[in-house]
């Protein structure tokens, strides 16, 4: 399959990381779309000076807004696939070509930060294991890293998503929707586990609730509803 990707990167107050990130993207200049989601620092100055294609919002629209806009842009540019990665330094751009290559034969490619566990906090390992088992229970597919936002997928898989969650749930809802809509051929790219210095190294209750918010959209079993309810009450 021919792969013409749009490489989309959401940005919110990342002026500390952009001077390091932006030069590393130059190899894919014509495929990059930077999305400034209402940053209140100097991020937009770096973005404008970078020479990359960009969209800027005056107010924060979150990941749901980001996904809708990049889908529209991918369709306008007649791109076959979308590759997303974060702007905080967690997702090294050097792996973009690996995603592009694997997308030739797969409808969904996900980053795997858990091939080595030496630098990963135990809470992150535990929460990812829970997410893996839950995804396997609902879709019958065992994925090594369910929450990684460094992922590539067919534009056609993106059409049918009408996001119903928000905040942390959206990253899971996007993945679950694609699994539900026909992402049968799935591969992974091993990427390093990098945790920025300003990131809290534990899995918050809001992240777990986000996972469950997305899960019950695709499986409304009583047991899952009970787990969800208990999480909301704690």
Tab-separated table of N, CA, C and O in Angstrom, residues 4-7 30-33 53 70-80:
chain	number	residue	atom	x	y	z
A	4	UNK	N	1.170	7.950	2.203
A	4	UNK	CA	1.431	9.389	2.127
A	4	UNK	C	0.956	9.985	3.452
A	4	UNK	O	-0.195	10.422	3.573
A	5	UNK	N	1.815	10.018	4.458
A	5	UNK	CA	1.350	10.392	5.794
A	5	UNK	C	1.311	11.895	6.052
A	5	UNK	O	2.101	12.662	5.504
A	6	UNK	N	0.368	12.267	6.887
A	6	UNK	CA	0.394	13.576	7.531
A	6	UNK	C	0.916	13.331	8.939
A	6	UNK	O	0.356	12.525	9.685
A	7	UNK	N	2.005	13.986	9.288
A	7	UNK	CA	2.627	13.802	10.597
A	7	UNK	C	2.181	14.965	11.477
A	7	UNK	O	2.629	16.100	11.302
A	30	UNK	N	7.723	18.438	4.420
A	30	UNK	CA	6.494	18.568	3.637
A	30	UNK	C	5.320	17.796	4.235
A	30	UNK	O	4.172	17.981	3.804
A	31	UNK	N	5.589	16.946	5.212
A	31	UNK	CA	4.534	16.109	5.779
A	31	UNK	C	4.112	16.540	7.180
A	31	UNK	O	3.161	15.997	7.736
A	32	UNK	N	4.801	17.527	7.743
A	32	UNK	CA	4.564	17.919	9.132
A	32	UNK	C	3.391	18.899	9.237
A	32	UNK	O	3.243	19.819	8.433
A	33	UNK	N	2.561	18.701	10.270
A	33	UNK	CA	1.544	19.682	10.652
A	33	UNK	C	1.662	19.906	12.154
A	33	UNK	O	1.444	18.983	12.955
A	53	UNK	N	4.230	23.741	8.234
A	53	UNK	CA	2.797	23.991	8.170
A	53	UNK	C	2.235	23.933	9.588
A	53	UNK	O	2.594	23.062	10.379
A	70	UNK	N	-6.991	17.487	12.316
A	70	UNK	CA	-5.978	16.797	11.510
A	70	UNK	C	-6.629	15.862	10.496
A	70	UNK	O	-6.081	15.635	9.411
A	71	UNK	N	-7.805	15.319	10.826
A	71	UNK	CA	-8.526	14.516	9.837
A	71	UNK	C	-8.920	15.381	8.646
A	71	UNK	O	-8.716	14.998	7.487
A	72	UNK	N	-9.472	16.567	8.931
A	72	UNK	CA	-9.866	17.473	7.848
A	72	UNK	C	-8.664	17.869	6.997
A	72	UNK	O	-8.755	17.932	5.760
A	73	UNK	N	-7.525	18.108	7.644
A	73	UNK	CA	-6.333	18.513	6.910
A	73	UNK	C	-5.783	17.351	6.079
A	73	UNK	O	-5.333	17.541	4.945
A	74	UNK	N	-5.821	16.143	6.642
A	74	UNK	CA	-5.350	14.967	5.903
A	74	UNK	C	-6.203	14.738	4.656
A	74	UNK	O	-5.677	14.399	3.588
A	75	UNK	N	-7.496	14.926	4.779
A	75	UNK	CA	-8.392	14.775	3.624
A	75	UNK	C	-8.129	15.863	2.588
A	75	UNK	O	-8.090	15.593	1.377
A	76	UNK	N	-7.929	17.087	3.048
A	76	UNK	CA	-7.673	18.194	2.135
A	76	UNK	C	-6.383	17.974	1.346
A	76	UNK	O	-6.317	18.272	0.140
A	77	UNK	N	-5.378	17.415	2.017
A	77	UNK	CA	-4.082	17.188	1.388
A	77	UNK	C	-3.991	15.842	0.687
A	77	UNK	O	-2.944	15.487	0.148
A	78	UNK	N	-5.113	15.084	0.739
A	78	UNK	CA	-5.179	13.763	0.095
A	78	UNK	C	-4.101	12.815	0.649
A	78	UNK	O	-3.443	12.105	-0.107
A	79	UNK	N	-3.970	12.805	1.969
A	79	UNK	CA	-3.030	11.903	2.622
A	79	UNK	C	-3.731	10.585	2.949
A	79	UNK	O	-4.920	10.567	3.284
A	80	UNK	N	-2.995	9.510	2.866
A	80	UNK	CA	-3.567	8.180	3.104
A	80	UNK	C	-3.527	7.788	4.576
A	80	UNK	O	-4.333	6.971	5.035
